[in-house]
Each structure stands twice: as structure tokens, then as C-alpha cells.
Coordinates of C-alpha atoms in Angstrom, one line a residue:
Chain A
X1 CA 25.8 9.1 5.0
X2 CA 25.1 11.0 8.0
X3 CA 21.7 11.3 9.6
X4 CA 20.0 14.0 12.7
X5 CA 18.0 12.5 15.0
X6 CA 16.0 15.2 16.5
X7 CA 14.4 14.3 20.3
X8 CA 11.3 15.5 20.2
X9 CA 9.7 16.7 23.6
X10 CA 7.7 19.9 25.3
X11 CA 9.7 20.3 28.6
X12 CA 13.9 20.7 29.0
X13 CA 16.3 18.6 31.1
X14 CA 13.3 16.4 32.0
X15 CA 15.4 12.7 31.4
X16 CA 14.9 10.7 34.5
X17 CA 17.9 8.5 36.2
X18 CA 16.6 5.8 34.3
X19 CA 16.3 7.3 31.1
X20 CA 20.2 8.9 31.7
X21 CA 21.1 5.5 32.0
X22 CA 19.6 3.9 28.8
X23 CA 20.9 7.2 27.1
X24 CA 24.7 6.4 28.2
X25 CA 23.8 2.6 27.2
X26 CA 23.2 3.3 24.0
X27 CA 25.8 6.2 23.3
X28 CA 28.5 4.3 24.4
X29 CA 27.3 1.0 21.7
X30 CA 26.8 3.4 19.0
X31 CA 30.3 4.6 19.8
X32 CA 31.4 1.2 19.6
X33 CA 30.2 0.0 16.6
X34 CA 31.0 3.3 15.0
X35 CA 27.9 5.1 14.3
X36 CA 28.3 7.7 16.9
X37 CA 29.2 11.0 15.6
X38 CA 27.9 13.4 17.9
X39 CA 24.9 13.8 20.3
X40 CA 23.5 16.7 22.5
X41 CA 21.1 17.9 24.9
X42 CA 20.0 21.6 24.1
X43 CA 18.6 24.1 26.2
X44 CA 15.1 25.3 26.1
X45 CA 13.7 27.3 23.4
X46 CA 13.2 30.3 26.3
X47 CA 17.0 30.4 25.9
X48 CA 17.2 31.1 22.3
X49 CA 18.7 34.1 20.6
X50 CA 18.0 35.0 17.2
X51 CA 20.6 36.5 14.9
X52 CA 19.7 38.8 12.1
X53 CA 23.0 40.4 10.3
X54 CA 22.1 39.7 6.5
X55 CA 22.3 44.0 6.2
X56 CA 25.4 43.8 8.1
X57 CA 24.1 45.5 10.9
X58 CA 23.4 42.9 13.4
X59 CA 20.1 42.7 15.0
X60 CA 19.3 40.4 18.1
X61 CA 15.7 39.5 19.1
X62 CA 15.1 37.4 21.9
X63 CA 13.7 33.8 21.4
X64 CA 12.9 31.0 19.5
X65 CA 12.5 31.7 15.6
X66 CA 9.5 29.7 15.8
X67 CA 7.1 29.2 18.7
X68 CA 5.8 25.7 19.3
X69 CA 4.3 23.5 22.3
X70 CA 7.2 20.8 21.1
X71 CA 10.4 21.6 20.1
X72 CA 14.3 20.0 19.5
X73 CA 15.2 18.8 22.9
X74 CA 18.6 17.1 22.2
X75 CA 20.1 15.4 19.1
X76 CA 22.3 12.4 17.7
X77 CA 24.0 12.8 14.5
X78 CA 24.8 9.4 13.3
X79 CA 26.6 7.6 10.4
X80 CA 24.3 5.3 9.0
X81 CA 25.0 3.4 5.1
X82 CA 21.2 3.7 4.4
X83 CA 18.1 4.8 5.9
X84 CA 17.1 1.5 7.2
X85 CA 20.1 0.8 9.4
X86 CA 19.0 5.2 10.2
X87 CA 15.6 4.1 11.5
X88 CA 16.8 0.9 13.1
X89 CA 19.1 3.0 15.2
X90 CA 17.0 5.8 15.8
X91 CA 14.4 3.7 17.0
X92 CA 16.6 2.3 19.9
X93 CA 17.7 5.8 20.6
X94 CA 13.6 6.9 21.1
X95 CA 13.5 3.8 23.3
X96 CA 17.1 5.0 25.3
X97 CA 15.4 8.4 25.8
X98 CA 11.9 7.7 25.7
X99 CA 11.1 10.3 23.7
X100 CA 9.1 10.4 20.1
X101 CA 12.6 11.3 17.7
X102 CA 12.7 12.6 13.8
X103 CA 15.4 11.1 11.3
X104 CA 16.4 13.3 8.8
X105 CA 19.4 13.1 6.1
X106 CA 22.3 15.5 5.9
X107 CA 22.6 16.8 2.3
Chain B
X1 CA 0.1 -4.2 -37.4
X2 CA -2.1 -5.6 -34.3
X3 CA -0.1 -8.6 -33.6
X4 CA 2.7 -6.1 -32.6
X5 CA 1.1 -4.1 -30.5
X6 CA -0.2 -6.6 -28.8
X7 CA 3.5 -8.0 -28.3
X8 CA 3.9 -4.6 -27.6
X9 CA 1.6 -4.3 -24.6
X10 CA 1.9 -8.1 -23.2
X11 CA 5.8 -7.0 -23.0
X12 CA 4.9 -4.0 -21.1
X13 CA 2.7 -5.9 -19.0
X14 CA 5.3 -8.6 -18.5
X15 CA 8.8 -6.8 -18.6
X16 CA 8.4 -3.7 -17.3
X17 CA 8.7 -3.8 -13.6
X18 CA 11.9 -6.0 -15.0
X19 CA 13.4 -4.0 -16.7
X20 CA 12.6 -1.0 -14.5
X21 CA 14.2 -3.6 -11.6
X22 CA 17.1 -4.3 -13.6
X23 CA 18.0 -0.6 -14.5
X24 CA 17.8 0.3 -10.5
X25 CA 19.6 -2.3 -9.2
X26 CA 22.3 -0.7 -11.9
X27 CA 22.4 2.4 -11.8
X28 CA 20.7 3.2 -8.2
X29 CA 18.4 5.5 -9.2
X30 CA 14.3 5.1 -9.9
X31 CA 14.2 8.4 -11.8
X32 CA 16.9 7.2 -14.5
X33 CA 15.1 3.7 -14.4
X34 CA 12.3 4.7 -15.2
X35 CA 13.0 7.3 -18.0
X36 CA 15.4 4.8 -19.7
X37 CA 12.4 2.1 -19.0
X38 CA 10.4 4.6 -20.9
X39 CA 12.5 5.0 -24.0
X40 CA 12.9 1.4 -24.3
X41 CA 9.2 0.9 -24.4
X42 CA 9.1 4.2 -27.1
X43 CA 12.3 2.8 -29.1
X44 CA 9.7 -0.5 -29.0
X45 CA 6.9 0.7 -30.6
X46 CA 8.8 2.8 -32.8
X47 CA 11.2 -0.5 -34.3
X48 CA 9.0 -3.1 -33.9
X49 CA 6.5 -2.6 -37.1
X50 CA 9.5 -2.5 -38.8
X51 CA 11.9 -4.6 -37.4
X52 CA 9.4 -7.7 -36.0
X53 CA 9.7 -8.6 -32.6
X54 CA 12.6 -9.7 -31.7
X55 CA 12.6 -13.4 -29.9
X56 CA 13.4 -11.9 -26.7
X57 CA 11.5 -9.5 -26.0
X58 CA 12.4 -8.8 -22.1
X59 CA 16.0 -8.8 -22.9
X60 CA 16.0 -6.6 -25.7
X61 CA 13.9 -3.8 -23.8
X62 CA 16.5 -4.1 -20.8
X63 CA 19.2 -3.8 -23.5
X64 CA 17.5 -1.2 -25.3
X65 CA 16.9 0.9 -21.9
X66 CA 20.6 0.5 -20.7
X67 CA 22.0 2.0 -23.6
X68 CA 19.5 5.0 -23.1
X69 CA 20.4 5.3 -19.3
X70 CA 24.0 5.1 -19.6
X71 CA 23.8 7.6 -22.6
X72 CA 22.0 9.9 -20.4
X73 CA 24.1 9.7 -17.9
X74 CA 27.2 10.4 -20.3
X75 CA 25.2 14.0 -21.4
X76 CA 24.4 14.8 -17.9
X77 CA 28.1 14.3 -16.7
X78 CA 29.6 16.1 -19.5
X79 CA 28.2 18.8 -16.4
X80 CA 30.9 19.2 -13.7
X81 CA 28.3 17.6 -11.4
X82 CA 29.8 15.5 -8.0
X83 CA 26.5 14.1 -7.1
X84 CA 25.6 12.3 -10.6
X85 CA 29.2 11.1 -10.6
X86 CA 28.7 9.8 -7.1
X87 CA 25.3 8.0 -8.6
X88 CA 27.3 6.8 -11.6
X89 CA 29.6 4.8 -9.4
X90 CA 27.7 4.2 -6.2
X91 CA 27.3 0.1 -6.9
X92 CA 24.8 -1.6 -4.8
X93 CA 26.6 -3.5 -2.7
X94 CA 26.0 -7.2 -3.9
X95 CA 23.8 -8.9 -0.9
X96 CA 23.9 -12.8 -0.2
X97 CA 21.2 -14.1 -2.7
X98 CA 18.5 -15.7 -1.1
X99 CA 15.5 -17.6 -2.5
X100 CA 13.5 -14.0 -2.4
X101 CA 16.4 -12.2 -3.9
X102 CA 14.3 -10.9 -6.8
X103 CA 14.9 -7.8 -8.1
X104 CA 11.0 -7.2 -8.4
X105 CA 10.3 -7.7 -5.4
X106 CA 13.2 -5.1 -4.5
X107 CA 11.2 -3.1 -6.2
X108 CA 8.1 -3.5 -4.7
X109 CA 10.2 -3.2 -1.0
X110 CA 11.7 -0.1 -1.8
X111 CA 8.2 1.5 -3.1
X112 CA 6.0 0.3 0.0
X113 CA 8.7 1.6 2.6
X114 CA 6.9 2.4 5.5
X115 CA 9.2 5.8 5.4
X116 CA 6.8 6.9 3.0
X117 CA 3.4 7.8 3.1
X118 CA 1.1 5.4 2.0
X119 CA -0.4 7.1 -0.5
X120 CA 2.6 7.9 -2.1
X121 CA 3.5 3.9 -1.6
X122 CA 0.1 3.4 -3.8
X123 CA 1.2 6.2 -6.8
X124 CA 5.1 4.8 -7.0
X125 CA 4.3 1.2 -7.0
X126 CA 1.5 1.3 -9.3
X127 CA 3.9 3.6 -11.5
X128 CA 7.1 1.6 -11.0
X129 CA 5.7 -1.6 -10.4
X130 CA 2.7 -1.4 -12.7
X131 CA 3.6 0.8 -15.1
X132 CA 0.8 2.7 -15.0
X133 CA 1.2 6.3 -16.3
X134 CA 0.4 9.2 -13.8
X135 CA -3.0 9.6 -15.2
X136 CA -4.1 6.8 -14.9
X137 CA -3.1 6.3 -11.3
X138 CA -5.0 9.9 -11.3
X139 CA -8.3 8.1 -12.5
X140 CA -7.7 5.0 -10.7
X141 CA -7.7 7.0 -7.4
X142 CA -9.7 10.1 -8.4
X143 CA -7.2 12.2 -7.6
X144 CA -5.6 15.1 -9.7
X145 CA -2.8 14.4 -12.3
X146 CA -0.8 16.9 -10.5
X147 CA -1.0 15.7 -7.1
X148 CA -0.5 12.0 -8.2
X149 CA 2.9 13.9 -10.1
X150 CA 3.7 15.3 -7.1
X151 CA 3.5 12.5 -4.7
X152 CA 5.7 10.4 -7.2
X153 CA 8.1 13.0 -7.2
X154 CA 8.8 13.9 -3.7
X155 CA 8.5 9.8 -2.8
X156 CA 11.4 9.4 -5.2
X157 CA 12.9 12.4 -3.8
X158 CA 12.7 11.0 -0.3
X159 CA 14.6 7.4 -1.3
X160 CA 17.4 9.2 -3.0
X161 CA 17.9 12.0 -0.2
X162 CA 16.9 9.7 3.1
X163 CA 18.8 7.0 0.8
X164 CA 15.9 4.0 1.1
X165 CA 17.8 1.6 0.3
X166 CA 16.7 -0.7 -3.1
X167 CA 16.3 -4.3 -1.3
X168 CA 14.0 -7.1 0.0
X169 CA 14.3 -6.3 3.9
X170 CA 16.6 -8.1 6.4
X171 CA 15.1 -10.9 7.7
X172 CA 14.4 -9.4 11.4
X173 CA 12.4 -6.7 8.9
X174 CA 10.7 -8.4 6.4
X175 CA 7.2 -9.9 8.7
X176 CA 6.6 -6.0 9.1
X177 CA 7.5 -5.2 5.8
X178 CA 5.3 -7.8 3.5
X179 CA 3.0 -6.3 5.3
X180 CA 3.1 -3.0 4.5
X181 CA 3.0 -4.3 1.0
X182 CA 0.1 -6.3 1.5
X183 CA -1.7 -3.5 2.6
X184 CA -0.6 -1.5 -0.8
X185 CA -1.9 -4.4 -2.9
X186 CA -5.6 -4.4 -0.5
X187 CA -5.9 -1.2 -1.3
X188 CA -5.3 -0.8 -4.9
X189 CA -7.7 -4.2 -5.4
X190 CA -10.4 -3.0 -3.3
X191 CA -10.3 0.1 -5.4
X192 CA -10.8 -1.9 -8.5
X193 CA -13.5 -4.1 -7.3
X194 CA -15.5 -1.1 -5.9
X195 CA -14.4 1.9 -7.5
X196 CA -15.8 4.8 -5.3
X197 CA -16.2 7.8 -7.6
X198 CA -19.6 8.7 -9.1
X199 CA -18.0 9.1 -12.4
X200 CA -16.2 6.1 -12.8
X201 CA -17.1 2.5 -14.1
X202 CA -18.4 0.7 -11.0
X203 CA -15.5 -2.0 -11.7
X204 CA -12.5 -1.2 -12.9
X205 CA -10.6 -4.4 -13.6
X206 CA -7.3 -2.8 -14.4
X207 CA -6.5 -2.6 -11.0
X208 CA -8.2 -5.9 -9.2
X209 CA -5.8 -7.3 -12.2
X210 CA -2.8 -5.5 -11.3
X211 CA -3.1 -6.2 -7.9
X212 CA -3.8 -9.8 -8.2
X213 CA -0.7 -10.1 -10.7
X214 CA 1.7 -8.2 -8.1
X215 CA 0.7 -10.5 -5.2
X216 CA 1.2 -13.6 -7.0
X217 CA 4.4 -12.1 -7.5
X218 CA 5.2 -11.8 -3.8
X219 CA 3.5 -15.1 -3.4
X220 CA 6.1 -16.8 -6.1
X221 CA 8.8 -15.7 -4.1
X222 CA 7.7 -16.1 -0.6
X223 CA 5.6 -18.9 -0.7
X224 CA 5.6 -20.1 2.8
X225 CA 4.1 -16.4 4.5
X226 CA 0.5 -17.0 4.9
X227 CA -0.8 -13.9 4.7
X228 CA 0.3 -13.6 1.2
X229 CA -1.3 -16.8 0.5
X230 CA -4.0 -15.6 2.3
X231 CA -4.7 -11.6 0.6
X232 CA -4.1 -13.8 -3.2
X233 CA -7.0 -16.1 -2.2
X234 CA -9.2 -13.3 -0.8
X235 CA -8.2 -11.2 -3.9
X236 CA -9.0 -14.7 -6.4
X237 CA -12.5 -15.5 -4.5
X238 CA -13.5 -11.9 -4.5
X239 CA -12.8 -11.6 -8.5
X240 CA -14.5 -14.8 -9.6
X241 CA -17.2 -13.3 -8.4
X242 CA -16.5 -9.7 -10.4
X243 CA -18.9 -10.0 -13.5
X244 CA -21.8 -11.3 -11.7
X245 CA -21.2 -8.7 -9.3
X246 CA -23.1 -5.6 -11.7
X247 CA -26.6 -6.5 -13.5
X248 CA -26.7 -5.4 -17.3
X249 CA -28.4 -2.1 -15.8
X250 CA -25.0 -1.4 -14.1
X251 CA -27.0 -2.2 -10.6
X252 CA -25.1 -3.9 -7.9
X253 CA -26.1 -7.4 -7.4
X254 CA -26.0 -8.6 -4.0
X255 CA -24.6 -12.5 -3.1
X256 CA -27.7 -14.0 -2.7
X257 CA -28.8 -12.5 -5.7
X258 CA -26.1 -13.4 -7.9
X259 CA -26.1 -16.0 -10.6
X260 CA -23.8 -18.5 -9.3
X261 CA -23.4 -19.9 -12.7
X262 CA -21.0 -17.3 -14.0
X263 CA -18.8 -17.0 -11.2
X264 CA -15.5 -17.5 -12.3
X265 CA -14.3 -21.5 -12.0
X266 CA -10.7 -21.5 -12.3
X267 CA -10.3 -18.5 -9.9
X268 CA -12.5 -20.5 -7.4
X269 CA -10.4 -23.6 -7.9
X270 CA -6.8 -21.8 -7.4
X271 CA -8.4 -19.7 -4.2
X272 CA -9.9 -23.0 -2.3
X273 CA -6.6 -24.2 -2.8
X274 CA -4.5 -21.4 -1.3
X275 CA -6.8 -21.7 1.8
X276 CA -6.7 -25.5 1.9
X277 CA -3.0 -25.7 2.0
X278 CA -3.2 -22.5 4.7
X279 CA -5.5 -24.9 7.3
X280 CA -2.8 -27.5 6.3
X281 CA -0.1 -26.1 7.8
X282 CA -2.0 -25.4 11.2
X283 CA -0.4 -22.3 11.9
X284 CA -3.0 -19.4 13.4
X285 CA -4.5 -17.6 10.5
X286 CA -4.2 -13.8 10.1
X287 CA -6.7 -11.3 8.5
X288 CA -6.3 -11.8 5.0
X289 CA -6.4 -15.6 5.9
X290 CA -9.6 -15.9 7.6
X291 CA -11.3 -13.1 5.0
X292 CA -10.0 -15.5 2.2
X293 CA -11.8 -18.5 4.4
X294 CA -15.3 -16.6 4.9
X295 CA -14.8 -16.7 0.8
X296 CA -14.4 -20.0 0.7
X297 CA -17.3 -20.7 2.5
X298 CA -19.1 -18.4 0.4
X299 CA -17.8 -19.9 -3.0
X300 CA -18.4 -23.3 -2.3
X301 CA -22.0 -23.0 -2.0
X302 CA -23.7 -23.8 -5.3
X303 CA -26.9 -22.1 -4.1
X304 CA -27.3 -19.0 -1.8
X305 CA -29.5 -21.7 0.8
X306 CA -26.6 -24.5 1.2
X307 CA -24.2 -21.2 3.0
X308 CA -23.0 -22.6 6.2
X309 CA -23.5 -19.6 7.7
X310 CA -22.5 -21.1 11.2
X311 CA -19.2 -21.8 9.6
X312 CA -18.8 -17.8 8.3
X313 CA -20.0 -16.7 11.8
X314 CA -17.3 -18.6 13.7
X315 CA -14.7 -17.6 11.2
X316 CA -16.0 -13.9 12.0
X317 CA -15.6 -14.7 15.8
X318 CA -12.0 -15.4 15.1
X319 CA -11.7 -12.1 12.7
X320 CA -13.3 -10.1 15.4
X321 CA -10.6 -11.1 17.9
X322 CA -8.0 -10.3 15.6
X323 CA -9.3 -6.9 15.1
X324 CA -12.1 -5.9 16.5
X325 CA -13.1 -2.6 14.5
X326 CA -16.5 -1.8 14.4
X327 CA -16.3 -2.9 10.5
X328 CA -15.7 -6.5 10.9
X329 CA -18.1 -6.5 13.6
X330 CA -20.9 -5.3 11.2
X331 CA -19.6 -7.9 8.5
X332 CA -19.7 -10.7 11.2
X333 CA -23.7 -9.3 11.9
X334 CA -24.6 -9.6 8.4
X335 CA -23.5 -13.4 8.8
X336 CA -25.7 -13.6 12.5
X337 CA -28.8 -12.2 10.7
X338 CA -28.6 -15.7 8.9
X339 CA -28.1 -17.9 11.7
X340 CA -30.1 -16.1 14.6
X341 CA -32.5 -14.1 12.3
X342 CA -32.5 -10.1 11.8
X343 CA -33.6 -9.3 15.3
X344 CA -30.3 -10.6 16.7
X345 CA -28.3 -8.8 14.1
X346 CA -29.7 -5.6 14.5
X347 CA -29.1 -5.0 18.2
X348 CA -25.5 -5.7 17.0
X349 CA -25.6 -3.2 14.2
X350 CA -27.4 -0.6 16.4
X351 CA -24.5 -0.7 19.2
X352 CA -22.3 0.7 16.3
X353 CA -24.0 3.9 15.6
X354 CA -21.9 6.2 16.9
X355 CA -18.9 5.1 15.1
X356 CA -20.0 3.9 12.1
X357 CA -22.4 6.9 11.3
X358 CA -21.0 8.4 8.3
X359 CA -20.5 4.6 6.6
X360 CA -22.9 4.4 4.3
X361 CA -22.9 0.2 4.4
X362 CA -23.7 0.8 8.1
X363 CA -27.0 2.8 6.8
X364 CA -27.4 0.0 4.4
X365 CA -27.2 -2.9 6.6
X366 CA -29.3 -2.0 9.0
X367 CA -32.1 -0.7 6.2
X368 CA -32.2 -4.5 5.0
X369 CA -32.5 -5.6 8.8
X370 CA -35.3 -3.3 9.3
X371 CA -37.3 -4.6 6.0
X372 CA -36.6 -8.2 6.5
X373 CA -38.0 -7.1 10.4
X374 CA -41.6 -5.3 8.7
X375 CA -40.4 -1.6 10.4
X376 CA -40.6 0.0 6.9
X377 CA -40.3 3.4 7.7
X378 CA -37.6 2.9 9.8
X379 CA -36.0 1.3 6.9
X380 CA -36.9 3.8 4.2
X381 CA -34.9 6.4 6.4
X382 CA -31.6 4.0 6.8
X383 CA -32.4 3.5 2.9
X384 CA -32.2 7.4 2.0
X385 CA -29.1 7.9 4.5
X386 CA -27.3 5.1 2.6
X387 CA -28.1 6.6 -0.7
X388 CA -26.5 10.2 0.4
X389 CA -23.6 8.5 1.8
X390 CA -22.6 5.7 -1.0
X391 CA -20.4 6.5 -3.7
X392 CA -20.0 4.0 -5.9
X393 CA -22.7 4.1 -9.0
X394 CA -24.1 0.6 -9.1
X395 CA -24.3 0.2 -5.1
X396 CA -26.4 3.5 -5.1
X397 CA -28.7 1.8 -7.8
X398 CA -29.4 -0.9 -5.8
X399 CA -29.8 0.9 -2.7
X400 CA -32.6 3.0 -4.5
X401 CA -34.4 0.4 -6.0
X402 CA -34.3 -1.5 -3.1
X403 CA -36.0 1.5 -0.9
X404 CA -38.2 2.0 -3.6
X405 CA -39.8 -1.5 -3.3
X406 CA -40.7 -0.4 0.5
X407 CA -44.2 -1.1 0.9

């Protein structure tokens, strides 16, 4: 079962030395004990591109499909048996980053 | 005729969070628990009349609702559908059984996960749990049959797709847990023993029942946490107390007012105990500890004059440090009034104003402080703001009368 852990936050790129460090801590245990299964830092919502080709005639509007003072900052995807292991992890990722984070299941 | 559906509805009282356990931990899946759970109980009243009961009544129903599950689950899968498949055969993983591997109490874990929102943890354990249907949850908590629907649904929803999983937490987990729980259980009994619709009975015992009978089921198989001991003594002292509680008029009758005589023995007996063999063990005492002691005190006065209020005062002190919300500290004034006289009290009381302003026993406490004090007026106008903010039918009785004694 794989979960998203969505980092929550209002600014971009704003991890400090220390919080790069926890970050890498943690990655490379979850890596270990093999929850990893990808993680990512995105850029700002300022950098967005929305695609609209469901006519087949692609149209391209610039920014986020949604405004909002907070937005996805960065994400893990983990492999988790249950949602409790889930929050357990994602709760020592939010400590890594030092960020508020969102679990949700994959389908 | 009557003696079966009695057996009837003491089996469903008795067996069905069992047998709504039992079909989980099987088939990993509330939503087929339940409905099979449901068919038993139908299936039940159905063969029953008929049939008699039969001599084991617990294991017939979990029989009974197996068959209906797995039945199901063969029509469903006639359906080229991977998921229900995947449900079919996903087997919980069997889990070192411990003394608190119940699968109850799995139950009650996986409804009060603090993933979901605690209303929704009231709705599905009351409905999984307690076997309550949706409406009356609805009444219980004066809420509409469709939203009490609703939450059930989309909690259920949540453990399947999140994938909650159906067991007693891990150790490291289960402090934080129970409590959760506990907090489930306070709620639904404090609805019961002051039911906070206009429309509704001012007691409903239904639910200070239910809740008592869940917690002794926590307190069964976790006997050594304290503030389970603790929220079942609170819970006991608080019920004994339930009849003499509303006046033939359907008035509320306050403690000093109330005839001692038909509080409720045997509940008194089994709560002093709890929180005898609590201050036995010497450990710090939590909130529904010390609440269950300022009971104690309460119940073992004989007459309203032999209180040691010093005693409930000091207990408040320690309640107050706990958790110092401007609630307890009113609660722990009520007690100083006693001790240091209605002057002292209300100086307290006044210094909460601002937050407790829309509470209407804030309005009320301080009315009775300004009587007992001569400032009538004063008091008739706390009196009328209680009255517009209290909810419940027999406190707003009380309140009136008691304003309309104002000289």
C-alpha cells in the first residue's frame, strides 16, 4: 500500500541547513528499511502551467489551477502495510522537514 | 412470545459488538460485518418463535452471520471485481496475542482512530460497537439521520481506503490511543446524563448505559490503566446519582437538594472502590481520576452538611493544574463558595467572564453566588441570561423557578 505525503508550506526552497540535514536523515532510513519510494521538492506554484487539451486543441494558461496562501511544497511517496505505520512515518518526515505534512492513500 | 424477544434483545445487547468483531477480524471489512451482523440478528427474530432459542446464543448469531457474509461475498464475486477478491483473501495478519487481544476492543480501536474525526468516532462506535441504529444515534446527538448516515459512511470509507488497520494499538501507541477512546465514551455519557436538546427527555439512560457497559469493557481488558479505572468510577458515581437527579416535575434537582436516600448503592460501592484501589497504587492521578475522587467525596456524604468540602477543593487544586480551563476553574469555585463563603467564589467566577460568556452554567453559578450574597437584581439578570443560554429542559426549570423565588 502506497501512501503521499504532501509538505505543506507557503514559501519555496525555504529548508534550512539543518532541516536539509534531518531531511537526508530520514530519506536515507526510510530507504533502508524499505519504505522509500520516492520523494521531491517542487517548485512554486508561480511556476505552474496548466494544460487543457480535452477538445484536442491544447490550451495553456499560466499558473496554479488553484490559488492558495499554502500549497504542495515537496512530497514522499511511501510504502506503508497500514495507515498506522503511514502516520508513524509521516510524522518523523514533518519533524525531518519541519513542516505541517498531509497522508493520503494511493487508490 | 416475550421471553424471546427478550432473549432476543439481551443477545443483541450482549453479542453484537462480538459478532460484529468476529466477522471483521474475518473478512476485513466493517461494511460486510455489519450487514451480515444485521441478518443474523433478522434471521434471529425471524427463527427464534419458532425454533426456541438455541443454548448458545452468541455462537449461533456469529454462525448465522458468517454464512450470510460469505454468501454475499460469493454473489458479489460472481462480478469480475479485483478489489472484493483482494478483500476476500486479504487475512489479517495473526498478531502475538496479548492479555488485551480482544477483538472488541479491536473494535472499539479501529472506530476511535484519531484519523477520524471525532464525531464520526462517536456515530461508528455507537453503531458498531453499540449497535445502535442510525436513528437513534440521530436522536441521541440531535443530529439529522442523514448526516449521522453520512458520517458512518465516509468514516468506513476512510479505514478501508487509508487502510486503518482493525487492532488494539502497539504498545508505544496505545497511552495515546485509550485515550482517544476515553474521550468517545465521556462524551456519549455526558450526553446521556444531560441530554442537551429542548425536545428530548432530560436523561436519556440508553446512552449513560452504553457508555458505562463499553468502558467496563476496556476496563476488563486493561485493568492496570488508571484512567480507565478512573472515567468508569466517574461514570458509576455520576449514575447513582441519575434518578434523584430530576424531581417528578421533570425539574433538575441540584446536590444539596437531592434525596440521598435513593441514590444508587451498588453503583456507589463499585465506584469508591475503583478510586480506592487508584490511591492504592500511588501513581499521579489523571483527569478522569481526580473527577471520579471529587465524586467520591461527594457520595460518601450521607447529608449535604457532612461534604468535606476542603477535601473537594484540594482535589480541584490538583484538577486545575492538570488543566486549567476556565471550566474546571468555575467547578473548583463552586466548591470555595463552601469553604470561604460566596464572596470568595465570586471574584473567581467574575475573572472568567470573558471566556465563559456564552456558558450558560457560568450565568448560573454566578446567579446563585449573587442570591446567596443579597444583590438580587444582579442575580435575577445572571438568572435570565442562564435561562436563554441552557438547553437542557429540566436545568431550564430549575433555573426559572429558582429566579422566580428572587425577592
Amino acid at each position: 500500500m502506497q501512501y503521499l505525503v504532501s509538505v505543506i508550506d507557503d514559501r519555496t526552497a525555504s529548508a534550512t541547513d539543518d532541516e536539509l540535514a534531518a531531511i537526508d536523515g530520514f530519506n536515507e532510513r526510510i530507504q533502508a528499511d524499505g519504505s522509500w519510494v520516492f520523494a521531491g521538492g517542487l517548485a512554486a506554484p508561480s511556476s505552474a502551467t496548466v494544460i487543457d487539451n480535452r477538445d484536442g486543441a491544447a490550451v495553456f494558461t499560466d499558473g496554479p489551477f488553484v490559488e492558495s496562501k499554502e500549497y504542495l511544497a515537496g512530497f514522499w511517496v511511501l510504502e506503508a502495510p497500514d495507515l498506522d505505520v503511514a502516520l508513524r512515518l509521516a510524522a518523523e518526515g514533518s519533524r525531518a522537514c519541519h513542516r505541517r505534512v498531509e497522508v493520503r492513500p494511493f487508490l | 412470545m416475550s421471553e424471546v424477544s427478550d432473549a432476543i434483545t439481551q443477545a443483541h445487547h450482549e453479542e453484537w459488538a462480538r459478532v460484529v468483531a468476529a466477522l471483521t477480524r474475518r473478512f476485513g471489512d466493517l461494511d460486510i460485518a455489519e450487514e451480515a451482523a444485521a441478518e443474523a440478528f433478522a434471521t434471529a427474530v425471524e427463527k427464534w418463535p419458532a425454533d426456541g432459542v438455541p443454548p448458545n446464543p452468541g455462537a449461533w448469531l456469529t454462525t448465522t452471520a458468517n454464512r450470510r457474509a460469505i454468501d454475499r461475498l460469493r454473489r458479489e464475486n460472481k462480478r469480475p471485481d479485483k478489489q472484493k477478491e483482494a478483500q476476500m483473501s486479504y487475512d489479517v495478519p495473526s498478531e502475538p496475542l496479548g492479555a488485551i487481544d480482544d477483538p472488541r476492543l479491536r473494535l472499539i480501536f479501529t472506530c476511535c482512530h484519531p484519523a477520524l474525526a471525532m464525531e464520526a468516532r462517536i456515530a461508528l462506535t455507537l453503531r458498531m460497537v453499540g449497535g445502535l441504529t442510525v436513528p437513534e444515534i440521530a436522536r441521541a446527538f440531535l443530529a439529522q439521520e442523514s448526516t449521522v448516515g453520512q458520517r458512518i459512511t465516509r468514516a468506513k470509507g476512510k479505514i478501508k481506503a487509508a487502510r486503518i488497520p482493525y487492532r488494539v494499538p502497539s504498545a508505544e501507541d496505545l497511552p495515546g490511543r485509550v485515550s482517544g477512546v476515553l474521550a468517545v465514551l465521556f462524551l456519549v455519557f455526558n450526553e446521556g446524563y444531560l441530554a442537551t436538546a429542548a425536545d428530548t427527555d432530560p436523561v436519556r439512560h440508553e446512552l449513560t448505559a452504553e457508555a458505562i457497559r463499553l468502558t467496563r469493557l476496556i476496563r476488563g481488558l486493561l485493568p492496570n490503566d488508571g484512567e480507565t479505572a478512573g472515567l468508569l468510577a466517574l461514570m458509576l458515581l455520576t449514575e447513582s446519582r441519575r434518578t434523584a437527579r430530576v424531581s417528578a416535575h421533570g425539574e433538575l434537582v441540584t446536590l444539596d437538594e437531592q434525596d440521598r436516600g435513593s441514590w444508587d448503592g451498588e453503583l456507589i460501592a463499585q465506584g469508591h472502590q475503583l478510586v480506592r484501589e487508584r490511591l492504592a497504587t500511588g501513581m499521579a492521578p489523571g483527569r478522569y481520576q481526580l473527577l471520579a475522587a471529587i465524586n467520591a467525596v461527594h457520595t460518601s456524604a450521607r447529608d449535604v452538611r457532612d461534604t468535606d468540602w476542603s477535601q473537594i477543593v484540594a482535589l480541584y487544586d490538583q484538577l486545575v493544574r492538570l488543566d486549567p480551563s476556565p471550566i474546571v476553574i468555575l467547578n473548583r469555585a463552586i466548591a470555595v463558595a463552601e469553604l470561604d463563603g460566596p464572596d470568595v467564589a465570586l471574584g473567581i467566577v467574575d475573572r472568567l467572564e470573558d471566556k465563559l460568556e456564552t456558558y450558560h452554567a457560568f450565568h448560573a453559578t454566578r446567579a446563585d453566588l449573587l442570591r446567596r450574597l443579597g444583590r438580587s437584581k444582579q442575580s435575577r439578570a445572571a438568572y435570565d441570561k442562564a435561562i436563554e443560554l441552557a438547553g437542557n429542559t429540566a436545568e431550564t426549570a430549575y433555573l426559572t423557578r429558582r429566579r422566580d423565588q428572587l425577592g
